[in-house]
């Protein structure tokens, strides 16, 4: 698989498409860069992270690198909110009422 970079993609850069992951296999000595829609809370390329980097430059990078538990970048990208929402949905999904089993 070899995607064509026409320069209009959000993943486009001076070096071509910027893959989010590269998968390879030793058996056939091949590499593949799967193409998927960008994750809105990506800690590398989400709009919020890119905007913070443009505003803060090196100070933003320094803040991210000096954060001991990684919560700063998760907060900026929206990943912490995404996790909270997912956990809430899982709790609702797994919140079975034992009384409903006795209906039969």
Short mmCIF file of C-alpha atoms in Angstrom, two decimals:
data_model
loop_
_atom_site.label_atom_id
_atom_site.label_comp_id
_atom_site.label_asym_id
_atom_site.label_seq_id
_atom_site.Cartn_x
_atom_site.Cartn_y
_atom_site.Cartn_z
CA UNK A 1 0.00 0.00 0.00
CA UNK A 2 1.49 3.32 -1.04
CA UNK A 3 -0.79 6.37 -0.60
CA UNK A 4 -0.29 9.33 -2.88
CA UNK A 5 0.39 12.68 -1.20
CA UNK A 6 -1.25 15.49 -3.15
CA UNK A 7 -0.49 18.04 -0.42
CA UNK A 8 -4.13 18.52 0.63
CA UNK A 9 -4.24 15.95 3.41
CA UNK A 10 -4.07 17.00 7.07
CA UNK A 11 -1.24 14.46 7.43
CA UNK A 12 0.73 16.01 4.59
CA UNK A 13 4.17 17.40 5.37
CA UNK A 14 7.30 18.48 3.52
CA UNK A 15 8.40 14.84 3.57
CA UNK A 16 5.06 13.45 2.34
CA UNK A 17 2.33 11.75 4.34
CA UNK A 18 3.04 11.47 8.04
CA UNK A 19 1.88 8.04 9.21
CA UNK A 20 0.50 7.57 12.70
CA UNK A 21 1.83 4.07 12.75
CA UNK A 22 4.05 1.84 10.68
CA UNK A 23 3.45 -1.89 10.82
CA UNK A 24 5.94 -4.39 9.55
CA UNK A 25 6.52 -8.08 9.31
CA UNK A 26 9.85 -9.83 9.55
CA UNK A 27 8.54 -12.87 7.68
CA UNK A 28 8.03 -11.01 4.38
CA UNK A 29 10.18 -7.95 5.16
CA UNK A 30 7.37 -5.57 4.31
CA UNK A 31 6.03 -2.43 5.93
CA UNK A 32 2.54 -0.97 5.80
CA UNK A 33 1.23 2.40 6.90
CA UNK A 34 -2.51 2.00 7.55
CA UNK A 35 -4.58 5.05 6.70
CA UNK A 36 -7.36 5.89 9.14
CA UNK A 37 -9.26 9.07 10.01
CA UNK A 38 -7.46 11.29 12.52
CA UNK A 39 -8.47 10.75 16.15
CA UNK A 40 -9.88 14.05 17.49
CA UNK A 41 -8.05 13.59 20.81
CA UNK A 42 -4.71 12.50 19.36
CA UNK A 43 -1.86 13.60 21.65
CA UNK A 44 0.33 14.28 18.61
CA UNK A 45 -1.76 15.92 15.91
CA UNK A 46 -5.16 16.96 17.27
CA UNK A 47 -6.15 20.52 16.48
CA UNK A 48 -5.96 21.48 20.16
CA UNK A 49 -2.40 20.16 20.55
CA UNK A 50 -1.22 21.80 17.33
CA UNK A 51 -2.81 25.11 18.36
CA UNK A 52 -1.17 24.99 21.80
CA UNK A 53 2.18 24.26 20.16
CA UNK A 54 1.75 27.20 17.78
CA UNK A 55 0.90 29.50 20.70
CA UNK A 56 3.51 28.26 23.15
CA UNK A 57 6.28 26.73 21.03
CA UNK A 58 9.09 25.35 23.15
CA UNK A 59 7.36 26.34 26.39
CA UNK A 60 4.49 24.01 25.47
CA UNK A 61 6.91 21.16 24.71
CA UNK A 62 8.73 21.83 27.97
CA UNK A 63 5.47 21.75 29.94
CA UNK A 64 4.52 18.44 28.33
CA UNK A 65 7.95 16.89 28.97
CA UNK A 66 8.15 18.10 32.57
CA UNK A 67 4.71 16.76 33.46
CA UNK A 68 5.37 13.68 35.59
CA UNK A 69 2.11 11.80 35.05
CA UNK A 70 1.23 12.88 31.49
CA UNK A 71 -2.03 14.49 32.51
CA UNK A 72 -1.16 17.88 31.00
CA UNK A 73 -1.01 16.59 27.42
CA UNK A 74 -4.05 14.37 27.98
CA UNK A 75 -5.96 17.41 29.21
CA UNK A 76 -4.87 19.62 26.30
CA UNK A 77 -5.71 16.98 23.69
CA UNK A 78 -9.06 16.09 25.23
CA UNK A 79 -7.99 12.51 25.87
CA UNK A 80 -8.81 12.71 29.59
CA UNK A 81 -12.37 13.81 28.77
CA UNK A 82 -12.65 11.05 26.20
CA UNK A 83 -11.57 8.48 28.80
CA UNK A 84 -14.04 9.81 31.37
CA UNK A 85 -16.87 9.64 28.84
CA UNK A 86 -15.88 6.10 27.81
CA UNK A 87 -15.71 4.98 31.45
CA UNK A 88 -19.15 6.47 32.13
CA UNK A 89 -20.60 4.67 29.10
CA UNK A 90 -19.02 1.39 30.23
CA UNK A 91 -20.47 1.82 33.72
CA UNK A 92 -23.92 2.39 32.22
CA UNK A 93 -23.50 -0.59 29.92
CA UNK A 94 -22.36 -2.91 32.70
CA UNK A 95 -24.87 -1.67 35.27
CA UNK A 96 -27.19 -4.66 35.11
CA UNK A 97 -30.05 -4.91 37.51
CA UNK A 98 -30.15 -8.37 39.10
CA UNK A 99 -33.94 -8.11 39.52
CA UNK A 100 -34.43 -8.14 35.74
CA UNK A 101 -33.20 -11.74 35.58
CA UNK A 102 -36.09 -12.91 37.76
CA UNK A 103 -38.71 -11.68 35.28
CA UNK A 104 -39.05 -15.06 33.57
#
